[in-house]
PDB file of N, CA and C in Angstrom:
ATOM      1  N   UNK A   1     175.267 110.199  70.765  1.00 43.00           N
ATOM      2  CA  UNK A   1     176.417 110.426  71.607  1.00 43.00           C
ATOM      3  C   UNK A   1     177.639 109.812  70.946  1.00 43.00           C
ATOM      4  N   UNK A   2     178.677 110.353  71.002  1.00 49.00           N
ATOM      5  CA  UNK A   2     180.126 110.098  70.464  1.00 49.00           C
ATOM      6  C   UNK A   2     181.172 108.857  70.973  1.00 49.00           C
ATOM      7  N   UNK A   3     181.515 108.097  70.668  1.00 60.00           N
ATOM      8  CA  UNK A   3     182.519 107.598  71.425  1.00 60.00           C
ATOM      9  C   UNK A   3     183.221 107.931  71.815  1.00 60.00           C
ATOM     10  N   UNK A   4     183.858 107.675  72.721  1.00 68.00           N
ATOM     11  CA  UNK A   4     184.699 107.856  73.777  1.00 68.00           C
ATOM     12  C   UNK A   4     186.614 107.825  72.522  1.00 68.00           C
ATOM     13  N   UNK A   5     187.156 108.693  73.364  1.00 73.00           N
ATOM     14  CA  UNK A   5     188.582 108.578  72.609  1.00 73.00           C
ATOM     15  C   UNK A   5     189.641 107.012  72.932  1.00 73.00           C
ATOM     16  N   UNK A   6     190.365 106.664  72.299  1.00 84.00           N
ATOM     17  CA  UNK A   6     191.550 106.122  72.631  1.00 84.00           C
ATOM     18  C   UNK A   6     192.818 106.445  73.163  1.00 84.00           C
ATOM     19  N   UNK A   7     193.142 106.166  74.355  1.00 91.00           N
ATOM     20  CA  UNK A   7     194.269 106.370  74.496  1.00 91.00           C
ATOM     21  C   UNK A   7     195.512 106.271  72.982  1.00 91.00           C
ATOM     22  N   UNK A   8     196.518 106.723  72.656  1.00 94.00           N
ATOM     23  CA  UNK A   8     197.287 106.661  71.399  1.00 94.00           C
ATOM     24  C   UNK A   8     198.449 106.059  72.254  1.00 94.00           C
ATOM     25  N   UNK A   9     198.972 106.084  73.077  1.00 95.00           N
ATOM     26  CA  UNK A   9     200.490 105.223  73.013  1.00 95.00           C
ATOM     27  C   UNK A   9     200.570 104.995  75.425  1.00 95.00           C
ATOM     28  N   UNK A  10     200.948 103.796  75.848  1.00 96.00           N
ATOM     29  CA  UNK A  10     200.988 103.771  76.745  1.00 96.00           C
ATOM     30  C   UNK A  10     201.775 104.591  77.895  1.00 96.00           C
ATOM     31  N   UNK A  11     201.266 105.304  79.147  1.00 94.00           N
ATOM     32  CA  UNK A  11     202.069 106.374  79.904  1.00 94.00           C
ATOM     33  C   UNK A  11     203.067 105.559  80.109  1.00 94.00           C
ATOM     34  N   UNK A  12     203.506 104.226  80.017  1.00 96.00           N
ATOM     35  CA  UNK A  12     204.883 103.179  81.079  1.00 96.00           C
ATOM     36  C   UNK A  12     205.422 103.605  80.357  1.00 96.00           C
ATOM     37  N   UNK A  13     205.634 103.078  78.916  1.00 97.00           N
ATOM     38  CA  UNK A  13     206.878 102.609  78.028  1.00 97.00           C
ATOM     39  C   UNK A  13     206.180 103.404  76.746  1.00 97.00           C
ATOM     40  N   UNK A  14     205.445 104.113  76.772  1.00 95.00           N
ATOM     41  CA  UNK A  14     205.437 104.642  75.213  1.00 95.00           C
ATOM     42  C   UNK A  14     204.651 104.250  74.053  1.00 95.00           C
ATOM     43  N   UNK A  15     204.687 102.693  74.431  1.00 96.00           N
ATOM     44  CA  UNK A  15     204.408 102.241  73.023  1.00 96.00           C
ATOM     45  C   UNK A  15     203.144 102.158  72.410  1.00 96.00           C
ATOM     46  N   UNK A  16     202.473 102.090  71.325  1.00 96.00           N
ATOM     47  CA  UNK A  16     201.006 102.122  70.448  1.00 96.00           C
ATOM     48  C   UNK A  16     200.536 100.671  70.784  1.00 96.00           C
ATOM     49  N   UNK A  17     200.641  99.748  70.782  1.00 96.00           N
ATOM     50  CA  UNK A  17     200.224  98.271  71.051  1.00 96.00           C
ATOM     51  C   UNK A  17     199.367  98.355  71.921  1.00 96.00           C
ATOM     52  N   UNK A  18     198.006  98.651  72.312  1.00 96.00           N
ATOM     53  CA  UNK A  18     197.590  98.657  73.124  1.00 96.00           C
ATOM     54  C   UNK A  18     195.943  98.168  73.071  1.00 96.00           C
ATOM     55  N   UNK A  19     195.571  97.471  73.694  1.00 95.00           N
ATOM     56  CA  UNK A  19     194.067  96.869  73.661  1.00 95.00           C
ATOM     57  C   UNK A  19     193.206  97.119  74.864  1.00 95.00           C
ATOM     58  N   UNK A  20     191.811  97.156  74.894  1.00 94.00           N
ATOM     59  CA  UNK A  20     190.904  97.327  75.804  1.00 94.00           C
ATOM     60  C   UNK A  20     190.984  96.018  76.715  1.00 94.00           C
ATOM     61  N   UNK A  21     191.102  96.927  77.603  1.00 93.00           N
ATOM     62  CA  UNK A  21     190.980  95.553  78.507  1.00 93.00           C
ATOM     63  C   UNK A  21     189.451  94.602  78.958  1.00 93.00           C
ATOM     64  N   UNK A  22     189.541  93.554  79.997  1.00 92.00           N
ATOM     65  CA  UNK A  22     188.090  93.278  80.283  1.00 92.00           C
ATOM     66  C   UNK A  22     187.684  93.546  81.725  1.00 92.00           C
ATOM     67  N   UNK A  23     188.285  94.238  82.239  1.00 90.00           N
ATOM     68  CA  UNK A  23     188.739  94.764  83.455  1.00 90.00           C
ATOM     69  C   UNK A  23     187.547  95.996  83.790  1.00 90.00           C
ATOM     70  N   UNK A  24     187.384  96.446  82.688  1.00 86.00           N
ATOM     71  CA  UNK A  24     185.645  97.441  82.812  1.00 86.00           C
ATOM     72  C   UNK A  24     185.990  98.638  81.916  1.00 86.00           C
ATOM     73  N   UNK A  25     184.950  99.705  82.199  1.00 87.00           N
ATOM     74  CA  UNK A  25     185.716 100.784  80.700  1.00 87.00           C
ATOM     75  C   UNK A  25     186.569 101.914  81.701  1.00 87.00           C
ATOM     76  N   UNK A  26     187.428 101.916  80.209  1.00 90.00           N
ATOM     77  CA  UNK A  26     188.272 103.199  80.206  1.00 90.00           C
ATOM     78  C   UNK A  26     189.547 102.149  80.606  1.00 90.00           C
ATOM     79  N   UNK A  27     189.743 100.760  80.715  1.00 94.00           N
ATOM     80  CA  UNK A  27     191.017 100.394  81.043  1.00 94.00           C
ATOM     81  C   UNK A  27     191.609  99.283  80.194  1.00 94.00           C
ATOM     82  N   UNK A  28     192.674  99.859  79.757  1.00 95.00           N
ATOM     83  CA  UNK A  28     193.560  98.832  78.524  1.00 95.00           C
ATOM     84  C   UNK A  28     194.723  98.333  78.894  1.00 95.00           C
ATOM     85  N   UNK A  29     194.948  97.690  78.007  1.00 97.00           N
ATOM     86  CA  UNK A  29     196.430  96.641  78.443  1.00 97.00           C
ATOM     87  C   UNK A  29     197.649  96.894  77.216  1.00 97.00           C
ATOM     88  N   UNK A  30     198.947  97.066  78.057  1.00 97.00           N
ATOM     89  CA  UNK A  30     199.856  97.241  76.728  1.00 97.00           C
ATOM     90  C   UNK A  30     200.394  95.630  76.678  1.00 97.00           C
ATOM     91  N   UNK A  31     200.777  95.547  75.262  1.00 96.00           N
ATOM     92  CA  UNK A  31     201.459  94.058  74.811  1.00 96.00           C
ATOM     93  C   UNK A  31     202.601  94.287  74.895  1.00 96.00           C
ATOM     94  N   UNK A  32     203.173  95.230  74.854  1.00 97.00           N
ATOM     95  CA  UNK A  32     204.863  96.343  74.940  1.00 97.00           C
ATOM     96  C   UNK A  32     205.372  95.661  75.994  1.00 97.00           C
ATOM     97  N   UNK A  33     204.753  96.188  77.494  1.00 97.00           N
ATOM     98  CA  UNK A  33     205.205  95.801  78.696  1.00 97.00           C
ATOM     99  C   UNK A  33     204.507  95.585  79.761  1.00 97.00           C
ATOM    100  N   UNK A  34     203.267  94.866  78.982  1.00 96.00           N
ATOM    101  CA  UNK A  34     202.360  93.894  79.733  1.00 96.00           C
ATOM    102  C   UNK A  34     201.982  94.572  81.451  1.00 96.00           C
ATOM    103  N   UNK A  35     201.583  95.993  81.089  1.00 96.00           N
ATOM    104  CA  UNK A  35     200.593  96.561  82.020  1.00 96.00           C
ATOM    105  C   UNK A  35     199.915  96.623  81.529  1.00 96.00           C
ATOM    106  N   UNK A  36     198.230  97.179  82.641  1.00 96.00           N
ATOM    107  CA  UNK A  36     196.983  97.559  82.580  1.00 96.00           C
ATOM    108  C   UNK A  36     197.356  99.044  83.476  1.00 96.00           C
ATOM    109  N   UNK A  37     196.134  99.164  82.986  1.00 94.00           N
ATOM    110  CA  UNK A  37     196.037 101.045  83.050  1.00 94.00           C
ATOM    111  C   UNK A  37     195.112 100.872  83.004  1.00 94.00           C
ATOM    112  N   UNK A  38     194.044 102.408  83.680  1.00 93.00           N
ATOM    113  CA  UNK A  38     193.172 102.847  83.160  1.00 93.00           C
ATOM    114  C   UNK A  38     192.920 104.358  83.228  1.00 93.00           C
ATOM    115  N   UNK A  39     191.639 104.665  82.116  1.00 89.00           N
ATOM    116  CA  UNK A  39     191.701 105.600  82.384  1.00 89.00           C
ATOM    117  C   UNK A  39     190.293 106.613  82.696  1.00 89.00           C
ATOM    118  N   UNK A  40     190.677 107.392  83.257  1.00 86.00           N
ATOM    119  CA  UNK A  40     189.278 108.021  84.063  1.00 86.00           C
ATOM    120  C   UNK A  40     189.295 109.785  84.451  1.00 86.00           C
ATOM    121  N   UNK A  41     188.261 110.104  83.710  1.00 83.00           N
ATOM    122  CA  UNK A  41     187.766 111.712  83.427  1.00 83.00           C
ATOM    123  C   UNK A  41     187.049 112.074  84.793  1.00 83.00           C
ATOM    124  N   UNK A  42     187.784 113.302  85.392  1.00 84.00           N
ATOM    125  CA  UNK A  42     187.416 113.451  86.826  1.00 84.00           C
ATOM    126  C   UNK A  42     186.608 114.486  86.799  1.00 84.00           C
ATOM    127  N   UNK A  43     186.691 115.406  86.038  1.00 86.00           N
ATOM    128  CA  UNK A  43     185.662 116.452  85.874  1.00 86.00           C
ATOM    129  C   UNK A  43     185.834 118.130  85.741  1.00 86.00           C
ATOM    130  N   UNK A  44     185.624 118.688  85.485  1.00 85.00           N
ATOM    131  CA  UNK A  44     185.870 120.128  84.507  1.00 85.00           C
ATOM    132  C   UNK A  44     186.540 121.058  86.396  1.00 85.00           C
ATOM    133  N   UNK A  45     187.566 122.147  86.065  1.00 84.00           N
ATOM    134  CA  UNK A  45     187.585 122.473  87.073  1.00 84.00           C
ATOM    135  C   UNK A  45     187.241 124.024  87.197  1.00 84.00           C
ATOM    136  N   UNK A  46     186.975 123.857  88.086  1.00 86.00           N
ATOM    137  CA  UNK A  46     186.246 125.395  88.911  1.00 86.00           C
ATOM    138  C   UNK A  46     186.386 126.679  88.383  1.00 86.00           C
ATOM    139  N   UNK A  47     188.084 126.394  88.383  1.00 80.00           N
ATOM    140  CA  UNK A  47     188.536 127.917  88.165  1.00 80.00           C
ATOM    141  C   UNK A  47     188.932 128.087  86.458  1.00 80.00           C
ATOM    142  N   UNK A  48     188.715 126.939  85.858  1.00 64.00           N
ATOM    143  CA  UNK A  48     189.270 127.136  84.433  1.00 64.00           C
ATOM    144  C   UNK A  48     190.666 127.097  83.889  1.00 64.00           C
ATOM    145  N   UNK A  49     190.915 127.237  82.835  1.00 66.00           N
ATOM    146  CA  UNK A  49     192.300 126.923  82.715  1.00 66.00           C
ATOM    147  C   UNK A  49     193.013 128.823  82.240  1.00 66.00           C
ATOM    148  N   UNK A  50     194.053 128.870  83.508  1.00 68.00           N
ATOM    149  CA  UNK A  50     194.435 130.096  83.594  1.00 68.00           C
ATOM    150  C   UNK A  50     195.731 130.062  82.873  1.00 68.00           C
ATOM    151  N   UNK A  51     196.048 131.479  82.045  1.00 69.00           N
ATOM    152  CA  UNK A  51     197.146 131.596  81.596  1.00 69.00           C
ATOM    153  C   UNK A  51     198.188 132.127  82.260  1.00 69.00           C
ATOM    154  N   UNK A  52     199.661 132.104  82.568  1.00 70.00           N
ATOM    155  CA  UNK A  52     200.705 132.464  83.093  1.00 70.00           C
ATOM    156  C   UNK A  52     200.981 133.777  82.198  1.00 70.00           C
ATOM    157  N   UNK A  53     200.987 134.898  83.068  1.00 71.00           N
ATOM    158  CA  UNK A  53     201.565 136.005  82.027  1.00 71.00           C
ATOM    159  C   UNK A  53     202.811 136.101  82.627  1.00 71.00           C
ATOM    160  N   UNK A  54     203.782 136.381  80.890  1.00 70.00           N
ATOM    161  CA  UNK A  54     205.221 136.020  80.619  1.00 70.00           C
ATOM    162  C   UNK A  54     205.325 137.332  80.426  1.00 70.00           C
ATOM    163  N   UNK A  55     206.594 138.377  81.152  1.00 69.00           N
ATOM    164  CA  UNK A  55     206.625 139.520  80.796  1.00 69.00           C
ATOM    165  C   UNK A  55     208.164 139.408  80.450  1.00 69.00           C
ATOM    166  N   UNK A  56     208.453 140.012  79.290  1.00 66.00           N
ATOM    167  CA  UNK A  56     209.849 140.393  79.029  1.00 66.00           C
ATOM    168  C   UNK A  56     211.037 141.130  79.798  1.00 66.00           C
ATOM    169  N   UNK A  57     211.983 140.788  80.143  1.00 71.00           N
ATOM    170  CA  UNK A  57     213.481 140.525  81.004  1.00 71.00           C
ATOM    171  C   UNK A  57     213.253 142.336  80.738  1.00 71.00           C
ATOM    172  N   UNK A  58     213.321 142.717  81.824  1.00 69.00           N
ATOM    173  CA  UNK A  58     213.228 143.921  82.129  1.00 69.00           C
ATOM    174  C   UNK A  58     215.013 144.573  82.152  1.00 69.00           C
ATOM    175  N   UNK A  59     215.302 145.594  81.224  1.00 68.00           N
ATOM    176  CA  UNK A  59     216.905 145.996  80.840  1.00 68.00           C
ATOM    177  C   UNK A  59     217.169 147.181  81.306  1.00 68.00           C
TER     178      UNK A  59
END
């Protein structure tokens, strides 16, 4: 089984500085601006991911 991904930069402020927290999994801490976060996979949805059809400006 694969590891799990990293978050790459914090949702507050942006920044990459970021460490696992001890708080349990999936939740890290930024050094930026000293929040915790976490994060958590809710599960595949039903209907799938639907596309918006874009039709051209009718002249």
């Amino acid at each position: 089984m694969s590891e799990r991904a990293a978050p790459f930069y914090c949702p507050y402020c942006g920044d990459e500085d970021l460490r696992p927290s001890e708080q349990g999994h999936g939740a890290w801490e930024c050094a930026a601006c000293n929040r915790a976060f976490q994060l958590k996979f809710l599960g595949l949805l039903s209907r799938g991911v639907q596309q918006e059809k874009r039709g051209g400006a009718e002249i």
